[in-house]
Amino acid sequence: MQGKAAPPPGPPGPYPACSYQPGAPFASYPPPSGQSVLTRPMIGGPPSHTPPQSASPGPRPPPAQATPPPAVSSSSYYTNPQQPPAWQYNTAPPPMGAPTSISTPPRGPAPPHVNPTSSSTGSSSPAYSHAAPPPHASHGVTQPPGPGMQRTPLHGYPPPGSAPPSMTPMATHAYQPNRAPYGPPPTGPLPPLNPAPPPMGPPMAHATPHPPRAEDTGPQAPGGSNHVDNRTGGPPQPGPHGRPLGGHYPSLPPGYQNAAPPPAAMQPYSQAPQPYQQPLGGPGPAQLSPSLAAMSLQSRTPEALRVVNLLQERNLLPPSPTPPPTPCLQQDLQKINCNPEVFRSTLTSIPQTQSLLNKAKMPLGLLLHPFKDLSQLPVVTSSTIVRCRSCRTYINPFVSFLDQRRWKCNLCYRVNDVPEEFMYNPVSRSYGEPHKRPEVQNATIEFIAPSEYMLRPPQPAVYLFILDVSHNAVETGYLSVFCQSLLDNINALPGDSRTKIGFVTFDSTIHFYNLQEGLSQPQMLIVSDIDDIFLPTPDSLLVNLNECKELVQDLLKSLPTLFQKTMETQSALGSALQAAYKLLLPTGGRMSVFQTQLPNLGVGALQSREDPNQRASAKDIQHLSPATDFYKKLALDCSGQQVAVDLFLLSSQYCDLASLGCISRYSAGSVYYYPSYHHQHNPAQVECFQKDLKRYLTRKIGFEAVMRIRCSKGMSIHTFHGNFFVRSTDLLSLPNVNPDAGFAVQMSIEENLDDMQIVSFQAALLYTSSKGERRIRVHTLCLPVVNSLSDIFAGADVQAITGLLACMAVDRSATASLSDARDAMTNAAIDSLTSYRQSVLSIQQPGLLAPACLRLFPLFILALLKQKAFRTGTSTRLDERLFAMCQLKYQPLVYSMLMIHPALYRVDDLSDEGALNINERTVPQPHVLQLSVEKLSREAAFLMDAGTVMYLWVGRSCHPGFLTQVLGVPSYAAVPDNLYVLPELDTAESQRTRAFIGWLRDQRPFFPPLHVIRDESQLKPTFMQNMIEDRTESALSYYEFLLHLQQQISK
């Protein structure tokens, strides 16, 4: 914030008295009764954007030039009339010129789905108005999944006097671990329920799904991408989105909630929705009445558009979690819409035109968690996977059945035939009701792919571990923790009888381990020529785990002592990675790298670029980009061979994560960072490392995966965020996919959507399971199209907008500068509130006005500016800053929001009032407090959940009962300095506190360590830095930030 216009002076103390009174709940806007049915005409013609959006497979026109950024208005964040670094959210980026020299990952074992000949390294670049990043800059890393703050509901409440939509469970379709997936029709005779019996053999010749083309099945088809989403002119299609959930998400961590309580009758997503009964020839989603689009929210003011004066209403934080906004769809459509935990949009109402979207000054994008662990997942086995013949969309709940034999695609509107096999319903065992099939009843579904979806046998699960054994590594003690953890979980590694495993250790030389069956003990083979690395015995370094398990266990028991007395201080990481790449070349697999220092020998050697004196600089932060392209090039080579690289960095020294992180970023891997890791001096991090390792080793994994996102005709995708490699315009290569990875995409509207009432997005993820099955997981999301700014604002999802802006800011930091990214985030708040004031408010009032749905937007922007990734003026290690950026790009939204805006609770007075009862355990539900010191009290104790870490702050005069009954100490002075585990005491207070912390931890897949801190603790400054609403030496308070926004808006 330095160097900008000084904010107008304001009262230094607390806000004026709060005038906010929660209003009566309002509904998501149901369509007026008696709406007419209008059949949508067929739409054809190719769109004008790069991602294939057309239903016709003809040649695509070149990408449209991005529109120039708007002229600087008087509300510019800058004090001088220069072009502000605001994002031009929703238009395609300008051409980037010649691609980088890294053209294509070398082709090796042909993946069963990707066409190496069509690979390109250029990913779509972010659509910023200037300083567009080079290819791949759209990739990023997100943090390990954890609980995320629940989203503020915008307009998901029923109007007064109306009943909430029913959410009766759909029995039969839920995934049950112990039963077989839906299979093909039975071969025995069936009762004659309909004219024809179910097919007994292969699909009939006239069935719609044509045999997969070469580009549909694999890499050897010239010009094809991947069979998941064949590029025959089909639009890239995004996936599912918001569905009305219950009062809270049982599986999400605490977050924010609206003042009005959610309807009690709505049930959580864990119960599948009632089957959608679409009458044949009836008004399917592709034939909705235009009244849906014409519904104006101006006839009454919904809660989402209630005007809030941010300078007067202080207590805006909802006391408990709430679901994201509910799209304004007909009830039968919304019941079957996609779970927002998997797929959500920044705007739940899509503008009709790009100009309308530009006027709203809000980003349009999708946030995905495609491989999320789901408690219920319908799995279908069928020899015929029904897809649109034109755009290759998978049949889904939002298509229209014109009659029993024809269906209309909801993305390109082509009419397709219903294949004979699809007439049989494996759930009801009836014939002649294709609209009741599981594929048409579930917005998220998984197919077990038939043999034509692969060109070679699916790869086995292959795990290769690369371990730093230099003196620095031995000193940290990580090796014994790793070996013991792998020993404990070796039988839980995902895989089958083909699973392979191998080990490479390195210091100044590379050590391989011969684990061939028949040996009495493992053999170490040392290669000292690191400049020309080779494999000493290629056939015995990766071995079958089941056949050689005893040798593997012997090696893990001996490794920690093998290098105990080493004095070797050098690290040849680059050569070790090259060796590992050669080892995995024939099969693909997962490479797990453990590194404890800066690589300083051989290829990929790095030098320290961090100046400790500049950590607290208020100026631009340097060295946020890689020092060398070695790790990026190697990652692209790995991606081409279906190898993903996961990096575990355990170091108190600078390791240049900006460079090393590329090895995971472009190979779809993950990054784990443990600063100051030491087995004796930092026991909290040891516990965190152990828990993370267990999750990492045992979680499900998908190999040789690709993901394609498709969207309705007229819309296009132009930028991706996450860890991946972009193989073609809309195809992401994911050598490994894990359930903790999130992705985001930015979108634009290329053609007016005037004749559409809804649009759909579909994400299709093709992967090989650890058991060797080819599977396709499909998510489909449906959203309404609107033509007024007030409707757009009413459907804004403030948390999704914040998450997408964070991804964009990470890219901007690397390609332009950190100050540029900070200014652009501030301008995002200024622009959207200016648009709301000028274009939506009918009566101008004094103050800083926002719609209720965006009332937390300035707070979240300020939280981003104070977040470790973007803050200035506060001492921040360069690697820690880079890791925070990685997490924002890679974490699913529900987890990254806690990193952005932590949750604060008072925990010394927990009670059973309003508590949840989970697995016979009572879990208290304290209110979320504002992040301000004024909410703290010396007589109390407070828990701060910051996503990846938790702090329990104990006041100096805390009640003695809490100290003795929860912490197990007689007095405040007796609280240990390094307490990180609460004692298990047989008291009600101890059980409540541990139950609440355990419940928070259970809602995320990674393990946040707990630090108990006092006023004298070294971690107290870190705790206080998360008090976002307070002023610091280098950053404005929340009230001062609001005054600054008001000053800029009123210019």
mmCIF file of N, CA and C in Angstrom, residues 703-792:
data_model
loop_
_atom_site.group_PDB
_atom_site.id
_atom_site.type_symbol
_atom_site.label_atom_id
_atom_site.label_comp_id
_atom_site.label_asym_id
_atom_site.label_seq_id
_atom_site.Cartn_x
_atom_site.Cartn_y
_atom_site.Cartn_z
ATOM 1 N N PHE A 703 -3.552 -42.089 -12.117
ATOM 2 C CA PHE A 703 -2.369 -41.995 -12.972
ATOM 3 C C PHE A 703 -2.775 -41.611 -14.400
ATOM 4 N N GLU A 704 -1.793 -41.132 -15.161
ATOM 5 C CA GLU A 704 -1.936 -40.779 -16.577
ATOM 6 C C GLU A 704 -3.306 -40.153 -16.864
ATOM 7 N N ALA A 705 -3.569 -39.053 -16.184
ATOM 8 C CA ALA A 705 -4.880 -38.411 -16.271
ATOM 9 C C ALA A 705 -4.849 -37.211 -17.214
ATOM 10 N N VAL A 706 -6.015 -36.884 -17.722
ATOM 11 C CA VAL A 706 -6.229 -35.632 -18.447
ATOM 12 C C VAL A 706 -7.581 -35.087 -18.024
ATOM 13 N N MET A 707 -7.726 -33.766 -18.090
ATOM 14 C CA MET A 707 -9.006 -33.152 -17.755
ATOM 15 C C MET A 707 -9.352 -32.121 -18.821
ATOM 16 N N ARG A 708 -10.580 -32.158 -19.267
ATOM 17 C CA ARG A 708 -11.060 -31.162 -20.209
ATOM 18 C C ARG A 708 -12.309 -30.507 -19.628
ATOM 19 N N ILE A 709 -12.394 -29.197 -19.800
ATOM 20 C CA ILE A 709 -13.549 -28.437 -19.335
ATOM 21 C C ILE A 709 -14.272 -27.897 -20.563
ATOM 22 N N ARG A 710 -15.550 -28.188 -20.653
ATOM 23 C CA ARG A 710 -16.370 -27.718 -21.769
ATOM 24 C C ARG A 710 -17.409 -26.740 -21.246
ATOM 25 N N CYS A 711 -17.861 -25.854 -22.112
ATOM 26 C CA CYS A 711 -18.903 -24.920 -21.714
ATOM 27 C C CYS A 711 -19.846 -24.680 -22.881
ATOM 28 N N SER A 712 -20.995 -24.112 -22.562
ATOM 29 C CA SER A 712 -22.014 -23.873 -23.583
ATOM 30 C C SER A 712 -21.476 -22.984 -24.688
ATOM 31 N N LYS A 713 -22.041 -23.173 -25.854
ATOM 32 C CA LYS A 713 -21.654 -22.373 -27.005
ATOM 33 C C LYS A 713 -21.819 -20.891 -26.682
ATOM 34 N N GLY A 714 -20.818 -20.110 -27.074
ATOM 35 C CA GLY A 714 -20.836 -18.684 -26.799
ATOM 36 C C GLY A 714 -19.925 -18.276 -25.663
ATOM 37 N N MET A 715 -19.483 -19.254 -24.864
ATOM 38 C CA MET A 715 -18.552 -18.970 -23.773
ATOM 39 C C MET A 715 -17.220 -19.637 -24.064
ATOM 40 N N SER A 716 -16.144 -19.128 -23.463
ATOM 41 C CA SER A 716 -14.830 -19.720 -23.697
ATOM 42 C C SER A 716 -13.964 -19.591 -22.448
ATOM 43 N N ILE A 717 -12.975 -20.469 -22.394
ATOM 44 C CA ILE A 717 -12.022 -20.487 -21.282
ATOM 45 C C ILE A 717 -10.713 -19.895 -21.789
ATOM 46 N N HIS A 718 -10.087 -19.027 -21.010
ATOM 47 C CA HIS A 718 -8.843 -18.456 -21.520
ATOM 48 C C HIS A 718 -7.668 -18.553 -20.555
ATOM 49 N N THR A 719 -7.846 -18.961 -19.310
ATOM 50 C CA THR A 719 -6.717 -19.077 -18.396
ATOM 51 C C THR A 719 -7.008 -20.162 -17.369
ATOM 52 N N PHE A 720 -6.000 -20.973 -17.083
ATOM 53 C CA PHE A 720 -6.120 -22.027 -16.077
ATOM 54 C C PHE A 720 -5.195 -21.717 -14.902
ATOM 55 N N HIS A 721 -5.599 -22.152 -13.718
ATOM 56 C CA HIS A 721 -4.762 -22.015 -12.527
ATOM 57 C C HIS A 721 -4.708 -23.363 -11.818
ATOM 58 N N GLY A 722 -3.512 -23.741 -11.372
ATOM 59 C CA GLY A 722 -3.327 -25.015 -10.681
ATOM 60 C C GLY A 722 -1.988 -25.598 -11.077
ATOM 61 N N ASN A 723 -1.792 -26.871 -10.793
ATOM 62 C CA ASN A 723 -0.568 -27.578 -11.171
ATOM 63 C C ASN A 723 -0.894 -28.548 -12.292
ATOM 64 N N PHE A 724 -0.348 -28.311 -13.475
ATOM 65 C CA PHE A 724 -0.664 -29.127 -14.650
ATOM 66 C C PHE A 724 0.200 -28.657 -15.797
ATOM 67 N N PHE A 725 0.001 -29.292 -16.944
ATOM 68 C CA PHE A 725 0.606 -28.834 -18.192
ATOM 69 C C PHE A 725 -0.522 -28.758 -19.216
ATOM 70 N N VAL A 726 -0.617 -27.656 -19.936
ATOM 71 C CA VAL A 726 -1.689 -27.491 -20.920
ATOM 72 C C VAL A 726 -1.266 -28.122 -22.231
ATOM 73 N N ARG A 727 -1.918 -29.224 -22.603
ATOM 74 C CA ARG A 727 -1.540 -29.941 -23.820
ATOM 75 C C ARG A 727 -2.155 -29.310 -25.050
ATOM 76 N N SER A 728 -3.371 -28.835 -24.922
ATOM 77 C CA SER A 728 -4.008 -28.135 -26.028
ATOM 78 C C SER A 728 -4.836 -27.028 -25.396
ATOM 79 N N THR A 729 -5.595 -26.352 -26.203
ATOM 80 C CA THR A 729 -6.259 -25.152 -25.713
ATOM 81 C C THR A 729 -7.036 -25.388 -24.433
ATOM 82 N N ASP A 730 -7.681 -26.523 -24.322
ATOM 83 C CA ASP A 730 -8.559 -26.746 -23.176
ATOM 84 C C ASP A 730 -8.308 -28.091 -22.503
ATOM 85 N N LEU A 731 -7.155 -28.709 -22.764
ATOM 86 C CA LEU A 731 -6.872 -30.041 -22.229
ATOM 87 C C LEU A 731 -5.700 -29.962 -21.264
ATOM 88 N N LEU A 732 -5.926 -30.348 -20.014
ATOM 89 C CA LEU A 732 -4.883 -30.322 -19.004
ATOM 90 C C LEU A 732 -4.288 -31.707 -18.843
ATOM 91 N N SER A 733 -2.965 -31.784 -18.899
ATOM 92 C CA SER A 733 -2.272 -33.048 -18.677
ATOM 93 C C SER A 733 -1.940 -33.165 -17.195
ATOM 94 N N LEU A 734 -2.377 -34.261 -16.587
ATOM 95 C CA LEU A 734 -2.169 -34.510 -15.164
ATOM 96 C C LEU A 734 -1.569 -35.904 -15.004
ATOM 97 N N PRO A 735 -0.242 -36.033 -15.064
ATOM 98 C CA PRO A 735 0.358 -37.364 -14.912
ATOM 99 C C PRO A 735 -0.120 -38.085 -13.654
ATOM 100 N N ASN A 736 -0.317 -37.343 -12.583
ATOM 101 C CA ASN A 736 -0.982 -37.863 -11.379
ATOM 102 C C ASN A 736 -2.087 -36.888 -11.029
ATOM 103 N N VAL A 737 -3.186 -37.382 -10.486
ATOM 104 C CA VAL A 737 -4.202 -36.501 -9.922
ATOM 105 C C VAL A 737 -4.514 -37.021 -8.526
ATOM 106 N N ASN A 738 -4.616 -36.092 -7.578
ATOM 107 C CA ASN A 738 -4.880 -36.503 -6.196
ATOM 108 C C ASN A 738 -6.113 -35.787 -5.669
ATOM 109 N N PRO A 739 -6.736 -36.307 -4.624
ATOM 110 C CA PRO A 739 -8.012 -35.740 -4.158
ATOM 111 C C PRO A 739 -7.869 -34.419 -3.424
ATOM 112 N N ASP A 740 -6.634 -33.939 -3.263
ATOM 113 C CA ASP A 740 -6.430 -32.686 -2.528
ATOM 114 C C ASP A 740 -6.081 -31.522 -3.449
ATOM 115 N N ALA A 741 -6.182 -31.721 -4.754
ATOM 116 C CA ALA A 741 -5.780 -30.695 -5.716
ATOM 117 C C ALA A 741 -6.988 -29.903 -6.208
ATOM 118 N N GLY A 742 -6.824 -28.581 -6.271
ATOM 119 C CA GLY A 742 -7.861 -27.723 -6.797
ATOM 120 C C GLY A 742 -7.394 -27.029 -8.066
ATOM 121 N N PHE A 743 -8.339 -26.559 -8.855
ATOM 122 C CA PHE A 743 -8.049 -25.872 -10.111
ATOM 123 C C PHE A 743 -9.010 -24.691 -10.255
ATOM 124 N N ALA A 744 -8.611 -23.727 -11.053
ATOM 125 C CA ALA A 744 -9.490 -22.603 -11.360
ATOM 126 C C ALA A 744 -9.309 -22.237 -12.822
ATOM 127 N N VAL A 745 -10.364 -21.707 -13.421
ATOM 128 C CA VAL A 745 -10.298 -21.242 -14.809
ATOM 129 C C VAL A 745 -10.983 -19.893 -14.904
ATOM 130 N N GLN A 746 -10.459 -19.041 -15.770
ATOM 131 C CA GLN A 746 -11.119 -17.777 -16.086
ATOM 132 C C GLN A 746 -11.864 -17.929 -17.399
ATOM 133 N N MET A 747 -12.990 -17.242 -17.507
ATOM 134 C CA MET A 747 -13.856 -17.416 -18.662
ATOM 135 C C MET A 747 -14.253 -16.069 -19.241
ATOM 136 N N SER A 748 -14.660 -16.101 -20.479
ATOM 137 C CA SER A 748 -15.197 -14.905 -21.124
ATOM 138 C C SER A 748 -16.408 -15.304 -21.954
ATOM 139 N N ILE A 749 -17.188 -14.305 -22.339
ATOM 140 C CA ILE A 749 -18.392 -14.529 -23.142
ATOM 141 C C ILE A 749 -18.092 -14.022 -24.547
ATOM 142 N N GLU A 750 -18.010 -14.936 -25.489
ATOM 143 C CA GLU A 750 -17.611 -14.562 -26.849
ATOM 144 C C GLU A 750 -18.782 -14.156 -27.714
ATOM 145 N N GLU A 751 -19.895 -14.812 -27.510
ATOM 146 C CA GLU A 751 -21.084 -14.513 -28.313
ATOM 147 C C GLU A 751 -22.219 -14.206 -27.360
ATOM 148 N N ASN A 752 -23.076 -13.300 -27.747
ATOM 149 C CA ASN A 752 -24.208 -12.961 -26.890
ATOM 150 C C ASN A 752 -25.044 -14.197 -26.586
ATOM 151 N N LEU A 753 -25.502 -14.284 -25.355
ATOM 152 C CA LEU A 753 -26.294 -15.434 -24.929
ATOM 153 C C LEU A 753 -27.770 -15.070 -24.878
ATOM 154 N N ASP A 754 -28.192 -14.165 -25.785
ATOM 155 C CA ASP A 754 -29.549 -13.625 -25.719
ATOM 156 C C ASP A 754 -30.615 -14.708 -25.821
ATOM 157 N N ASP A 755 -30.366 -15.734 -26.627
ATOM 158 C CA ASP A 755 -31.406 -16.736 -26.849
ATOM 159 C C ASP A 755 -31.286 -17.906 -25.887
ATOM 160 N N MET A 756 -30.478 -17.758 -24.840
ATOM 161 C CA MET A 756 -30.309 -18.851 -23.876
ATOM 162 C C MET A 756 -30.855 -18.420 -22.516
ATOM 163 N N GLN A 757 -31.450 -19.362 -21.840
ATOM 164 C CA GLN A 757 -31.905 -19.097 -20.480
ATOM 165 C C GLN A 757 -30.962 -19.713 -19.440
ATOM 166 N N ILE A 758 -30.239 -20.755 -19.843
ATOM 167 C CA ILE A 758 -29.246 -21.355 -18.953
ATOM 168 C C ILE A 758 -27.996 -21.689 -19.772
ATOM 169 N N VAL A 759 -26.892 -21.812 -19.084
ATOM 170 C CA VAL A 759 -25.663 -22.317 -19.690
ATOM 171 C C VAL A 759 -25.146 -23.447 -18.808
ATOM 172 N N SER A 760 -24.349 -24.301 -19.407
ATOM 173 C CA SER A 760 -23.821 -25.454 -18.671
ATOM 174 C C SER A 760 -22.307 -25.534 -18.823
ATOM 175 N N PHE A 761 -21.687 -26.134 -17.829
ATOM 176 C CA PHE A 761 -20.244 -26.358 -17.820
ATOM 177 C C PHE A 761 -20.024 -27.819 -17.443
ATOM 178 N N GLN A 762 -19.044 -28.441 -18.082
ATOM 179 C CA GLN A 762 -18.780 -29.851 -17.778
ATOM 180 C C GLN A 762 -17.282 -30.086 -17.703
ATOM 181 N N ALA A 763 -16.848 -30.704 -16.611
ATOM 182 C CA ALA A 763 -15.449 -31.100 -16.454
ATOM 183 C C ALA A 763 -15.381 -32.615 -16.521
ATOM 184 N N ALA A 764 -14.539 -33.143 -17.388
ATOM 185 C CA ALA A 764 -14.376 -34.592 -17.528
ATOM 186 C C ALA A 764 -12.930 -34.940 -17.213
ATOM 187 N N LEU A 765 -12.738 -35.806 -16.229
ATOM 188 C CA LEU A 765 -11.408 -36.224 -15.787
ATOM 189 C C LEU A 765 -11.236 -37.706 -16.102
ATOM 190 N N LEU A 766 -10.336 -38.006 -17.027
ATOM 191 C CA LEU A 766 -10.024 -39.395 -17.370
ATOM 192 C C LEU A 766 -8.742 -39.786 -16.655
ATOM 193 N N TYR A 767 -8.746 -40.920 -15.974
ATOM 194 C CA TYR A 767 -7.554 -41.329 -15.229
ATOM 195 C C TYR A 767 -7.508 -42.847 -15.125
ATOM 196 N N THR A 768 -6.344 -43.351 -14.747
ATOM 197 C CA THR A 768 -6.176 -44.770 -14.447
ATOM 198 C C THR A 768 -6.140 -44.922 -12.937
ATOM 199 N N SER A 769 -7.007 -45.741 -12.397
ATOM 200 C CA SER A 769 -7.021 -45.933 -10.948
ATOM 201 C C SER A 769 -5.815 -46.768 -10.534
ATOM 202 N N SER A 770 -5.539 -46.789 -9.234
ATOM 203 C CA SER A 770 -4.398 -47.564 -8.739
ATOM 204 C C SER A 770 -4.610 -49.055 -8.949
ATOM 205 N N LYS A 771 -5.856 -49.453 -9.230
ATOM 206 C CA LYS A 771 -6.153 -50.864 -9.509
ATOM 207 C C LYS A 771 -6.080 -51.178 -10.997
ATOM 208 N N GLY A 772 -5.704 -50.191 -11.822
ATOM 209 C CA GLY A 772 -5.535 -50.446 -13.248
ATOM 210 C C GLY A 772 -6.790 -50.268 -14.075
ATOM 211 N N GLU A 773 -7.826 -49.614 -13.540
ATOM 212 C CA GLU A 773 -9.040 -49.354 -14.318
ATOM 213 C C GLU A 773 -8.971 -47.970 -14.936
ATOM 214 N N ARG A 774 -9.416 -47.867 -16.194
ATOM 215 C CA ARG A 774 -9.574 -46.549 -16.802
ATOM 216 C C ARG A 774 -10.945 -46.033 -16.388
ATOM 217 N N ARG A 775 -10.975 -44.858 -15.804
ATOM 218 C CA ARG A 775 -12.218 -44.290 -15.312
ATOM 219 C C ARG A 775 -12.381 -42.857 -15.809
ATOM 220 N N ILE A 776 -13.615 -42.419 -15.916
ATOM 221 C CA ILE A 776 -13.920 -41.052 -16.331
ATOM 222 C C ILE A 776 -14.875 -40.468 -15.293
ATOM 223 N N ARG A 777 -14.420 -39.422 -14.618
ATOM 224 C CA ARG A 777 -15.294 -38.747 -13.658
ATOM 225 C C ARG A 777 -15.799 -37.461 -14.312
ATOM 226 N N VAL A 778 -17.113 -37.302 -14.318
ATOM 227 C CA VAL A 778 -17.741 -36.179 -15.023
ATOM 228 C C VAL A 778 -18.552 -35.352 -14.029
ATOM 229 N N HIS A 779 -18.334 -34.038 -14.043
ATOM 230 C CA HIS A 779 -19.105 -33.097 -13.234
ATOM 231 C C HIS A 779 -19.793 -32.110 -14.172
ATOM 232 N N THR A 780 -21.070 -31.852 -13.959
ATOM 233 C CA THR A 780 -21.804 -30.916 -14.812
ATOM 234 C C THR A 780 -22.511 -29.877 -13.944
ATOM 235 N N LEU A 781 -22.394 -28.635 -14.345
ATOM 236 C CA LEU A 781 -22.959 -27.504 -13.609
ATOM 237 C C LEU A 781 -23.869 -26.711 -14.524
ATOM 238 N N CYS A 782 -24.984 -26.263 -14.004
ATOM 239 C CA CYS A 782 -25.957 -25.495 -14.783
ATOM 240 C C CYS A 782 -26.196 -24.165 -14.067
ATOM 241 N N LEU A 783 -26.167 -23.062 -14.810
ATOM 242 C CA LEU A 783 -26.380 -21.733 -14.244
ATOM 243 C C LEU A 783 -27.328 -20.934 -15.133
ATOM 244 N N PRO A 784 -28.094 -20.033 -14.540
ATOM 245 C CA PRO A 784 -29.016 -19.219 -15.347
ATOM 246 C C PRO A 784 -28.292 -18.068 -16.044
ATOM 247 N N VAL A 785 -28.885 -17.591 -17.126
ATOM 248 C CA VAL A 785 -28.393 -16.414 -17.848
ATOM 249 C C VAL A 785 -29.303 -15.244 -17.499
ATOM 250 N N VAL A 786 -28.710 -14.092 -17.191
ATOM 251 C CA VAL A 786 -29.507 -12.921 -16.807
ATOM 252 C C VAL A 786 -29.095 -11.724 -17.664
ATOM 253 N N ASN A 787 -29.953 -10.704 -17.683
ATOM 254 C CA ASN A 787 -29.675 -9.557 -18.537
ATOM 255 C C ASN A 787 -29.669 -8.243 -17.784
ATOM 256 N N SER A 788 -29.577 -8.282 -16.446
ATOM 257 C CA SER A 788 -29.518 -7.030 -15.689
ATOM 258 C C SER A 788 -28.361 -7.078 -14.707
ATOM 259 N N LEU A 789 -27.771 -5.939 -14.448
ATOM 260 C CA LEU A 789 -26.647 -5.861 -13.519
ATOM 261 C C LEU A 789 -27.059 -6.258 -12.110
ATOM 262 N N SER A 790 -28.280 -5.895 -11.721
ATOM 263 C CA SER A 790 -28.698 -6.244 -10.363
ATOM 264 C C SER A 790 -28.748 -7.751 -10.184
ATOM 265 N N ASP A 791 -29.186 -8.482 -11.226
ATOM 266 C CA ASP A 791 -29.203 -9.943 -11.136
ATOM 267 C C ASP A 791 -27.791 -10.505 -11.036
ATOM 268 N N ILE A 792 -26.848 -9.898 -11.768
ATOM 269 C CA ILE A 792 -25.458 -10.366 -11.718
ATOM 270 C C ILE A 792 -24.889 -10.182 -10.314
#
